[in-house]
Structures are given as C-alpha cells and as structure tokens.
Amino acid sequence: MASTSNQTVTSNQTVYRATTTAPVNIAVIKYWGKRDTILNLPTNSSLSVTLSQRSLRTLTTASCSAEYPPADTLNLNGSPQDIQSSKRTLACISSLRALRKALEDGDSSLPKLSAHPLRIVSENNFPTAAGLASSAAGFAALVRAVADLYELPQSPQELSRIARQGSGSACRSLMGGYVAWRTGELADGSDSLAEEVAPATHWPEMRALVLVVSAEKKDVPSTEGMQTTVATSALFAERVLNVVPKRMDAIETAIQTRNFHEFAEITMRDSNTFHATCLDSWPPIFYMNDVSRAAVRLVHDINRVVGRTVCAYTFDAGPNAVIYYEDKDSEVVAGTVKAILGPNTEGWDGVFYERLANVTAGVSLDQIDSRAVEVLKDGVSRVILTGVGEGPVKVEDHLVSETGEILSTL
Amino acid sequence: MASTSNQTVTSNQTVYRATTTAPVNIAVIKYWGKRDTILNLPTNSSLSVTLSQRSLRTLTTASCSAEYPPADTLNLNGSPQDIQSSKRTLACISSLRALRKALEDGDSSLPKLSAHPLRIVSENNFPTAAGLASSAAGFAALVRAVADLYELPQSPQELSRIARQGSGSACRSLMGGYVAWRTGELADGSDSLAEEVAPATHWPEMRALVLVVSAEKKDVPSTEGMQTTVATSALFAERVLNVVPKRMDAIETAIQTRNFHEFAEITMRDSNTFHATCLDSWPPIFYMNDVSRAAVRLVHDINRVVGRTVCAYTFDAGPNAVIYYEDKDSEVVAGTVKAILGPNTEGWDGVFYERLANVTAGVSLDQIDSRAVEVLKDGVSRVILTGVGEGPVKVEDHLVSETGEILSTL
C-alpha cells in the first residue's frame, strides 16, 4: 500500500483524513427554480459573493478506513445523520467515489480508498437559527473534503458539478470572491457549473452586514417554494428568460469595473424581482416581513441622505437582510445600523468589528423613516458583520482523530 | 325659460338641483398603470364588484343657478375644495358642460344651464381613514349628479368616459354589479369605457368583508405608484400583455356561470400579481404589510379547512384586506373572522349584520395558523360588512337647499 499525504498509520488501523473549511455565499442574482429537480439544474444563472470564513464557515473532515464499520456515516454539529435517507448526500459521495475509483483503476499503486467506508464530520461555527443558508457551505465542504481525501485532480469548477447535486447554491461555495453559476444547456447538467468571475482580491473592500430578524416560522422551505413558483407564477418565465440574463451581464461588468452603484442597484432589483415571483406564486409565498421592509426603507433612506448609492439590500428565502457596502462607507452604513440597533445588539463584537468599534457617526437618525427605525429596533435580534472572502481552505484541525474517533470544536 | 324637473323657483332666484348616490367598487382584476396620464387611459382592462350603498356611498348634489357667484365650487365632506387646482375635476365638469351646451344649442327652449356656475356638494358616509378608494365613488357621483342636473341623455357607459378622467376606477362606479373597464385601443380614449358584465341581481349572494388595518402611513400614492411600476418593473409588461387578458376572459366566464371557485382563485392571483409588480418596481412599493399577509394566510387556511374555496382576498394600494365570499358561507368566513377579532371590533353592527348576529360557528380557530390569528387580532381596527350592490341612485336628499345653501347630513 502506497503512503499518501492523508494517511495516518496507527497501531492496528490506517485512517485517511482530509479537512477543509468552506464559506457561505449570498447571491446577488438569485437562484430560484430548477429545470431538473434530481440533478439540481437551475432555470437561470445566478451570481453570489462568497463571505469571509473569518465570520462564517463550515469545518468538515472526511476520513475513511478499511477498519471502519461498513456503512458511510455523517456527523453534523455533533449529531449523527441518516445518510441513507439523504439522496443528495449519497449522490455527492457516489460521484466522488467513482472519480477515486477511476484513479485507482488507472494506477494500481494507489490505495483502494474508494472501497473504504467514509466517516464525515462537519461543524458550522454559526447557529442554524441565524437563518443563513448553511446547506451551501455544508455541501461545498463535504465535496471539497472528500475530494481532498481522495486526492482528486478535478478543479473547483469540475467539483462544482458534484456539489450542485447536494444543494444548488453549494456549487458557488467552492470558490472565493465573486462567483457565477452558469445554468448550462445540456440535459445531463455537465455544463451547469460555478465559475469565478473575480477573486476576492479584485474587490476586497466589499462588506456584508447581515441583519438577523427575530425568528418566525419560515413560510415555505426553499426547495418546495421554488417548485411552486416554477409551476404557478405567471411572471416567472419573464424573469428567467429576459430579466436575469441581462442582469447577469450587467452585474459581471459592474464587478469587473468595481462599480458599486451598478452592483448595488442590480442586487436590490433582483432581490425584489425574486420576491415578486414568490408573491406571484400560488399559493403566494412571503419570505420578507415588516422588518425586512423596514430594512429596505433604511437602505433607500441612507442612499438618499448620503446622495449616492452606498449600500444595497438582498433577501434570500427568509426575512434576514444582507446589506452590502464598501469598507470606506462603513460609517454611514454600518454606523447608522449600529446607532439604530444600539451597541448591545449581539454581533457587533465579531471579527470585522475593529473597523466599527469607534464609529459614532453614521447618518443622522432623524433623516431615516421613523417607523422603519422602530421596526428594526424591535425586530433585529443580532447582526453578523463580514465581507467578501476566499473559497475553501485545507486545514489540519481535523474533526476525526488519528484513530478514527469523532472530535468536536463545539 | 322652460321649467325642468330639476328646477326650484323661489322668491328671487332659480336653483337647479340633482342629487345622486354612488357606490365604491373593489377590483378583482386590478387597474395599475396608465398609458396616458392626462386622459387616464389604462395599460390593461380591469374588473370590479360594485359594493352596496347600504354600507358605503357618496352622496352628491349638483346645483346651478344664474344667481350664484361666477366660479364653480365644490364642497367635500364639509370643506370647500380648491376646484381650480384640480385638473381632473375641471376636466369632468368641462366635458359635462359641453354636452349640456350641445343640447341647448339644439333646442333653444332649454334653460342655459351650461352658462350657470355650478355648486357641487358631496359627502361620504364612511371615514376617509377607512382607507377605501373614495375617489371612485366621489367622481362617479359628481359625474352622475351633474349629468342628471343637465338632463343629459348619455348612457352610464358614455358617462364612464368622463368619470374616467376624474379617477380611473371611478368609471366602474357608474354601474352596479360586476363591471369591466375595457382598456380600449384609441389614442383619444373614446373606447376606454366601463361596461356592465352582469347586474348585481345576476349573482346577488356575493359578500365583501373589509378588514381595515390599523393606520400606518401609506407607502406611495397610487397615481405615483403606478407610474413608477410602468416605468421600472421588469415584470410589468408581462402582466399587461399576457396575464391580465387571460384573466379577464376567465373571470367574466366565472361571473356568468357564478363559479365562485374560479372567481376566487383569479381574484387572489391577480391581487398577488399586482402587488408583485409593485414589489418589482424601483424603488420597490409595498402596500401589503404583516397584517395583510396574515389575512392571506387566514383565507387560505379557511379554504383548506372547509375543503373548498369559500373565500378570496384582494388588496388595493394599501394594507386593507377585502374578503369576498357567498352569503351561504357567511358562518365559515365572516363567522371565523368575527371569532378571531371578537364581537366588539368596530363594524359588526353594520347594515349587513343581521345575517351574522347569531353566528357562533365558523372554523375552529385551532385549525388556523396561530401567528396569523394573533397578528389579525392586533392589527385589524374595524370591519366593514357589505356585498355586491347597485349603481348610482337618484335621490331627493339634497345637499343644497332650494335657495342654494349648502346643507349637511354629517
């Protein structure tokens, strides 16, 4: 048996391990609608900003060993998962294992890892209750970790085809910076891939402030919601066929030229169009609530008062607002939010906090809609301060010991 | 001078008077967007239910006299209006006066009423704060009253062309029952007219329960809002060109066949599509709030629990819900709402109350989303119980005395 870099040899068993972190991403052109529900092929292209793993990340160790009991296992945030009931997880593992098998078939010196049971252990450093799409980071980390374990030569773009089958938006979390997911045209989905539009270093000043809205039962899970929209919204086809393609082109140009005004307006308009098609679904789907609407008002008011577009909102399938802005405008954007919510709101002490620690300025609150101020003060339970960041990173903080035991950082 | 039926001769002056009531209407296919802002020509056809004047009505007296001071005047709910600054009011009066002038020119025996100053007095029997579109009833009553004063031979359909210039939806308040406003094709708007699809007697069981949502500043006035939508929404053209024409055909069939299920579903979907185009506008326009959304949830829950479509919501440019249902379903619909809001909510003692006075049944509240129940209980300030009704009615309760003094019923 050839030794590999992932190999750990202990007294009586060999455990192979690879560990990675993977980021959350927040779309600015939204993914909403599948043209193939098995393969997770989207009805339209989408584009996202990968968020810094200094704030939010999934940490995943993939390990395998001939000594493990025969079934693959997955442990998530300390709880064993029923991997056999998750077709999406099985699809990812099976694709990765097939790639490993092909390597082994071509080089008999390689250890037969594809024949070993997998033990995968994953942890998020943020509460699920934060309402952030943890499945994107989760599947990206799983695919990246297993690919590293198997020492697969495939590029992140090629791996995105596999991650996509776990969770559509996961394909965009395999890369950092500004990432497009091209809808593709082929029925087998082989051209429906993520692609880096620009690295984080191209426009590193991008910041994101998440306003976490006090929990309320989510309207409809997003997989179910998007199928309802595809099947019933009279306006949906127009968005897919005509609206999104133009916006994809325009926002890629905005990113290439670091034109925040354009980036912001397209981001806000696409969020609105996405939620419009949800409202136009039957039965209608509402993800935004009065607190979300107050955040919309706040962003428009800040931009109006400052006299230029300094911030942009976007909303996923839930009420939380994500506000994008550039670092230089931290005072007028995050400073204003901080003045409204008060410094004691949970989250102002995160890793991006230094920039804001002494911010007292911001926009004068009497220039902001007073009703919006009240609603935000009551309705935002915490903030998460972050910014554009890198893609998955290989680390040595394994969640599986050298002898195969599950570890935890929680 | 020939005597006319409207003539009152007193000691030293002759006052001509005509008085009418006019109804409110609530659209089920929404009017949203003008293709001509001067002529009030719509981008799409619309359809409404005329509501009973036993609940809601405008009462308007049009009078004229050679003895009046030279300028036309308008008194609304006890306050003199600056008629010269209201181009829309001037346009209506001028069109009506021209029609009278043509009559006089053709028959020299007619009194020259077109040369007399007008004194118009109008009162609503419902508070403006109710958030109901009072301008539709107001302009319909004004046009009807002046047409009666002038003894114009024009049909309600022909008069709708004039009322439309006052307020688009006013054209639909000149008729009772189920009324379509055809968008028309001509640039001069001469074919953009209201038309009775079916009289109230065709489907008299239709009821409407208005949930008046506690006042909050309205997002954007509807005239401004619709212009924003026309100019900026990427989805708007699709609604106008493809969605509404199909729905107009389908809902007219539903009305002809008294198919409540179809009527209800089209009504709800069109309300949703309309608000979707508002949300898709730039900047986005929100008329529905969390209380509106709770009403949507309630209606879907009632229909689900009953096992058939017994009620339908629709929302105009504001948060108030209008819930349509058939009289036979009063218990499960209005009874459920009454059980949620409590019998002390303002409005349950209106003229349509008898049917509900002893209703205790309704749907069991534990089958309704508990969050929606709480939000409605807190957020609905009053109800208005009404139903389909007749068009304008000529009455003798004049708001101008025989000697020209302004009277009041307030």
PDB file of C-alpha atoms in Angstrom, chain A residues 24-176:
ATOM      1  CA  VAL A  24     -21.300  30.747   2.976  1.00  0.00           C
ATOM      2  CA  ASN A  25     -22.278  32.683  -0.141  1.00  0.00           C
ATOM      3  CA  ILE A  26     -25.085  35.189  -0.591  1.00  0.00           C
ATOM      4  CA  ALA A  27     -26.478  35.580  -4.083  1.00  0.00           C
ATOM      5  CA  VAL A  28     -26.930  38.956  -5.706  1.00  0.00           C
ATOM      6  CA  ILE A  29     -28.611  37.399  -8.741  1.00  0.00           C
ATOM      7  CA  LYS A  30     -30.848  34.811  -7.166  1.00  0.00           C
ATOM      8  CA  TYR A  31     -31.108  31.110  -7.885  1.00  0.00           C
ATOM      9  CA  TRP A  32     -34.829  30.316  -7.793  1.00  0.00           C
ATOM     10  CA  GLY A  33     -36.256  27.470  -9.823  1.00  0.00           C
ATOM     11  CA  LYS A  34     -34.999  24.106 -11.006  1.00  0.00           C
ATOM     12  CA  ARG A  35     -35.373  22.793 -14.529  1.00  0.00           C
ATOM     13  CA  ASP A  36     -34.309  19.353 -13.251  1.00  0.00           C
ATOM     14  CA  THR A  37     -35.009  18.501  -9.628  1.00  0.00           C
ATOM     15  CA  ILE A  38     -32.837  15.377  -9.492  1.00  0.00           C
ATOM     16  CA  LEU A  39     -29.726  16.961 -10.959  1.00  0.00           C
ATOM     17  CA  ASN A  40     -30.443  20.364  -9.354  1.00  0.00           C
ATOM     18  CA  LEU A  41     -30.264  22.144 -12.671  1.00  0.00           C
ATOM     19  CA  PRO A  42     -31.407  25.745 -12.373  1.00  0.00           C
ATOM     20  CA  THR A  43     -33.816  27.656 -14.580  1.00  0.00           C
ATOM     21  CA  ASN A  44     -31.442  30.616 -14.607  1.00  0.00           C
ATOM     22  CA  SER A  45     -27.849  31.570 -13.947  1.00  0.00           C
ATOM     23  CA  SER A  46     -27.036  33.180 -10.620  1.00  0.00           C
ATOM     24  CA  LEU A  47     -24.170  35.095  -9.048  1.00  0.00           C
ATOM     25  CA  SER A  48     -23.012  35.374  -5.474  1.00  0.00           C
ATOM     26  CA  VAL A  49     -20.462  36.904  -3.183  1.00  0.00           C
ATOM     27  CA  THR A  50     -18.505  34.396  -1.113  1.00  0.00           C
ATOM     28  CA  LEU A  51     -18.443  35.577   2.500  1.00  0.00           C
ATOM     29  CA  SER A  52     -15.384  35.563   4.688  1.00  0.00           C
ATOM     30  CA  GLN A  53     -14.721  32.437   6.700  1.00  0.00           C
ATOM     31  CA  ARG A  54     -13.375  34.629   9.479  1.00  0.00           C
ATOM     32  CA  SER A  55     -17.064  35.150  10.299  1.00  0.00           C
ATOM     33  CA  LEU A  56     -18.939  32.157   8.972  1.00  0.00           C
ATOM     34  CA  ARG A  57     -17.622  28.767   7.933  1.00  0.00           C
ATOM     35  CA  THR A  58     -18.287  25.084   7.886  1.00  0.00           C
ATOM     36  CA  LEU A  59     -15.421  22.837   9.005  1.00  0.00           C
ATOM     37  CA  THR A  60     -15.537  19.320   7.611  1.00  0.00           C
ATOM     38  CA  THR A  61     -13.289  16.316   7.943  1.00  0.00           C
ATOM     39  CA  ALA A  62     -13.649  13.436   5.523  1.00  0.00           C
ATOM     40  CA  SER A  63     -11.997  10.241   6.632  1.00  0.00           C
ATOM     41  CA  CYS A  64     -12.001   6.661   5.508  1.00  0.00           C
ATOM     42  CA  SER A  65     -10.557   3.447   6.746  1.00  0.00           C
ATOM     43  CA  ALA A  66     -10.773  -0.217   5.914  1.00  0.00           C
ATOM     44  CA  GLU A  67     -11.292  -0.726   9.643  1.00  0.00           C
ATOM     45  CA  TYR A  68     -14.486   1.392   9.818  1.00  0.00           C
ATOM     46  CA  PRO A  69     -17.808  -0.442  10.074  1.00  0.00           C
ATOM     47  CA  PRO A  70     -19.150  -0.963   6.551  1.00  0.00           C
ATOM     48  CA  ALA A  71     -21.594   1.979   6.138  1.00  0.00           C
ATOM     49  CA  ASP A  72     -20.642   5.573   5.306  1.00  0.00           C
ATOM     50  CA  THR A  73     -21.530   7.950   8.150  1.00  0.00           C
ATOM     51  CA  LEU A  74     -22.045  11.664   8.521  1.00  0.00           C
ATOM     52  CA  ASN A  75     -21.987  13.571  11.779  1.00  0.00           C
ATOM     53  CA  LEU A  76     -23.289  17.132  11.641  1.00  0.00           C
ATOM     54  CA  ASN A  77     -22.867  19.596  14.509  1.00  0.00           C
ATOM     55  CA  GLY A  78     -22.491  16.704  16.898  1.00  0.00           C
ATOM     56  CA  SER A  79     -25.450  14.664  15.671  1.00  0.00           C
ATOM     57  CA  PRO A  80     -25.271  11.506  13.537  1.00  0.00           C
ATOM     58  CA  GLN A  81     -27.256  11.966  10.311  1.00  0.00           C
ATOM     59  CA  ASP A  82     -29.282   9.355   8.492  1.00  0.00           C
ATOM     60  CA  ILE A  83     -27.120   9.443   5.398  1.00  0.00           C
ATOM     61  CA  GLN A  84     -29.132   6.750   3.589  1.00  0.00           C
ATOM     62  CA  SER A  85     -32.234   8.942   3.581  1.00  0.00           C
ATOM     63  CA  SER A  86     -30.388  11.874   2.023  1.00  0.00           C
ATOM     64  CA  LYS A  87     -30.336  11.198  -1.704  1.00  0.00           C
ATOM     65  CA  ARG A  88     -28.423  14.403  -2.213  1.00  0.00           C
ATOM     66  CA  THR A  89     -25.592  13.413   0.124  1.00  0.00           C
ATOM     67  CA  LEU A  90     -25.491   9.949  -1.422  1.00  0.00           C
ATOM     68  CA  ALA A  91     -25.292  11.443  -4.917  1.00  0.00           C
ATOM     69  CA  CYS A  92     -22.284  13.592  -3.953  1.00  0.00           C
ATOM     70  CA  ILE A  93     -20.447  10.733  -2.258  1.00  0.00           C
ATOM     71  CA  SER A  94     -21.151   8.348  -5.074  1.00  0.00           C
ATOM     72  CA  SER A  95     -19.820  10.774  -7.713  1.00  0.00           C
ATOM     73  CA  LEU A  96     -16.658  11.423  -5.724  1.00  0.00           C
ATOM     74  CA  ARG A  97     -16.106   7.745  -5.069  1.00  0.00           C
ATOM     75  CA  ALA A  98     -16.458   7.000  -8.792  1.00  0.00           C
ATOM     76  CA  LEU A  99     -13.763   9.580  -9.567  1.00  0.00           C
ATOM     77  CA  ARG A 100     -11.479   7.986  -6.987  1.00  0.00           C
ATOM     78  CA  LYS A 101     -12.214   4.534  -8.406  1.00  0.00           C
ATOM     79  CA  ALA A 102     -11.198   5.732 -11.859  1.00  0.00           C
ATOM     80  CA  LEU A 103      -7.896   6.983 -10.440  1.00  0.00           C
ATOM     81  CA  GLU A 104      -7.282   3.665  -8.693  1.00  0.00           C
ATOM     82  CA  ASP A 105      -8.172   1.714 -11.814  1.00  0.00           C
ATOM     83  CA  GLY A 106      -5.553   3.693 -13.720  1.00  0.00           C
ATOM     84  CA  ASP A 107      -2.821   3.365 -11.088  1.00  0.00           C
ATOM     85  CA  SER A 108      -2.663   0.125  -9.160  1.00  0.00           C
ATOM     86  CA  SER A 109      -0.188   1.626  -6.692  1.00  0.00           C
ATOM     87  CA  LEU A 110      -2.913   3.805  -5.175  1.00  0.00           C
ATOM     88  CA  PRO A 111      -4.628   2.654  -2.004  1.00  0.00           C
ATOM     89  CA  LYS A 112      -8.198   1.472  -2.655  1.00  0.00           C
ATOM     90  CA  LEU A 113      -9.836   4.261  -0.706  1.00  0.00           C
ATOM     91  CA  SER A 114     -12.960   4.027  -2.834  1.00  0.00           C
ATOM     92  CA  ALA A 115     -13.644   0.670  -1.206  1.00  0.00           C
ATOM     93  CA  HIS A 116     -13.412   2.047   2.358  1.00  0.00           C
ATOM     94  CA  PRO A 117     -16.356   3.334   4.356  1.00  0.00           C
ATOM     95  CA  LEU A 118     -16.353   7.098   4.803  1.00  0.00           C
ATOM     96  CA  ARG A 119     -16.669   8.870   8.133  1.00  0.00           C
ATOM     97  CA  ILE A 120     -17.511  12.522   7.576  1.00  0.00           C
ATOM     98  CA  VAL A 121     -17.769  15.001  10.428  1.00  0.00           C
ATOM     99  CA  SER A 122     -18.931  18.572   9.961  1.00  0.00           C
ATOM    100  CA  GLU A 123     -19.472  21.618  12.144  1.00  0.00           C
ATOM    101  CA  ASN A 124     -20.760  25.122  11.463  1.00  0.00           C
ATOM    102  CA  ASN A 125     -19.370  27.971  13.521  1.00  0.00           C
ATOM    103  CA  PHE A 126     -22.717  29.778  13.321  1.00  0.00           C
ATOM    104  CA  PRO A 127     -26.101  28.788  14.727  1.00  0.00           C
ATOM    105  CA  THR A 128     -28.587  27.279  12.287  1.00  0.00           C
ATOM    106  CA  ALA A 129     -31.041  29.693  13.883  1.00  0.00           C
ATOM    107  CA  ALA A 130     -29.162  32.530  12.199  1.00  0.00           C
ATOM    108  CA  GLY A 131     -31.236  31.708   9.147  1.00  0.00           C
ATOM    109  CA  LEU A 132     -28.223  31.588   6.864  1.00  0.00           C
ATOM    110  CA  ALA A 133     -28.134  29.050   4.086  1.00  0.00           C
ATOM    111  CA  SER A 134     -25.854  26.553   5.818  1.00  0.00           C
ATOM    112  CA  SER A 135     -26.502  23.858   3.210  1.00  0.00           C
ATOM    113  CA  ALA A 136     -24.351  25.678   0.648  1.00  0.00           C
ATOM    114  CA  ALA A 137     -21.311  25.766   2.932  1.00  0.00           C
ATOM    115  CA  GLY A 138     -22.090  22.271   4.166  1.00  0.00           C
ATOM    116  CA  PHE A 139     -22.170  20.533   0.791  1.00  0.00           C
ATOM    117  CA  ALA A 140     -19.239  22.559  -0.517  1.00  0.00           C
ATOM    118  CA  ALA A 141     -17.170  21.477   2.487  1.00  0.00           C
ATOM    119  CA  LEU A 142     -18.263  17.863   2.140  1.00  0.00           C
ATOM    120  CA  VAL A 143     -17.333  17.713  -1.542  1.00  0.00           C
ATOM    121  CA  ARG A 144     -14.063  19.573  -1.045  1.00  0.00           C
ATOM    122  CA  ALA A 145     -13.053  17.400   1.937  1.00  0.00           C
ATOM    123  CA  VAL A 146     -13.830  14.102   0.232  1.00  0.00           C
ATOM    124  CA  ALA A 147     -12.108  15.277  -2.964  1.00  0.00           C
ATOM    125  CA  ASP A 148      -9.037  16.163  -0.884  1.00  0.00           C
ATOM    126  CA  LEU A 149      -9.202  12.834   0.921  1.00  0.00           C
ATOM    127  CA  TYR A 150      -9.319  11.082  -2.438  1.00  0.00           C
ATOM    128  CA  GLU A 151      -6.650  13.403  -3.878  1.00  0.00           C
ATOM    129  CA  LEU A 152      -8.815  14.066  -6.887  1.00  0.00           C
ATOM    130  CA  PRO A 153      -7.239  16.201  -9.618  1.00  0.00           C
ATOM    131  CA  GLN A 154     -10.541  17.881 -10.566  1.00  0.00           C
ATOM    132  CA  SER A 155     -10.691  21.677 -10.456  1.00  0.00           C
ATOM    133  CA  PRO A 156     -13.138  23.541  -8.199  1.00  0.00           C
ATOM    134  CA  GLN A 157     -15.227  24.178 -11.316  1.00  0.00           C
ATOM    135  CA  GLU A 158     -15.403  20.465 -12.065  1.00  0.00           C
ATOM    136  CA  LEU A 159     -16.208  19.692  -8.438  1.00  0.00           C
ATOM    137  CA  SER A 160     -18.966  22.299  -8.538  1.00  0.00           C
ATOM    138  CA  ARG A 161     -20.914  19.885 -10.765  1.00  0.00           C
ATOM    139  CA  ILE A 162     -20.943  17.440  -7.852  1.00  0.00           C
ATOM    140  CA  ALA A 163     -21.636  19.966  -5.093  1.00  0.00           C
ATOM    141  CA  ARG A 164     -24.569  21.279  -7.137  1.00  0.00           C
ATOM    142  CA  GLN A 165     -26.266  17.925  -6.751  1.00  0.00           C
ATOM    143  CA  GLY A 166     -26.064  18.303  -2.985  1.00  0.00           C
ATOM    144  CA  SER A 167     -27.503  21.798  -2.863  1.00  0.00           C
ATOM    145  CA  GLY A 168     -27.720  24.066  -5.874  1.00  0.00           C
ATOM    146  CA  SER A 169     -26.091  27.075  -4.264  1.00  0.00           C
ATOM    147  CA  ALA A 170     -23.324  24.879  -2.785  1.00  0.00           C
ATOM    148  CA  CYS A 171     -21.599  24.906  -6.168  1.00  0.00           C
ATOM    149  CA  ARG A 172     -20.858  28.605  -5.664  1.00  0.00           C
ATOM    150  CA  SER A 173     -19.210  27.993  -2.270  1.00  0.00           C
ATOM    151  CA  LEU A 174     -16.329  26.057  -3.841  1.00  0.00           C
ATOM    152  CA  MET A 175     -14.736  29.346  -4.904  1.00  0.00           C
ATOM    153  CA  GLY A 176     -13.983  32.664  -3.299  1.00  0.00           C
TER     154      GLY A 176
END
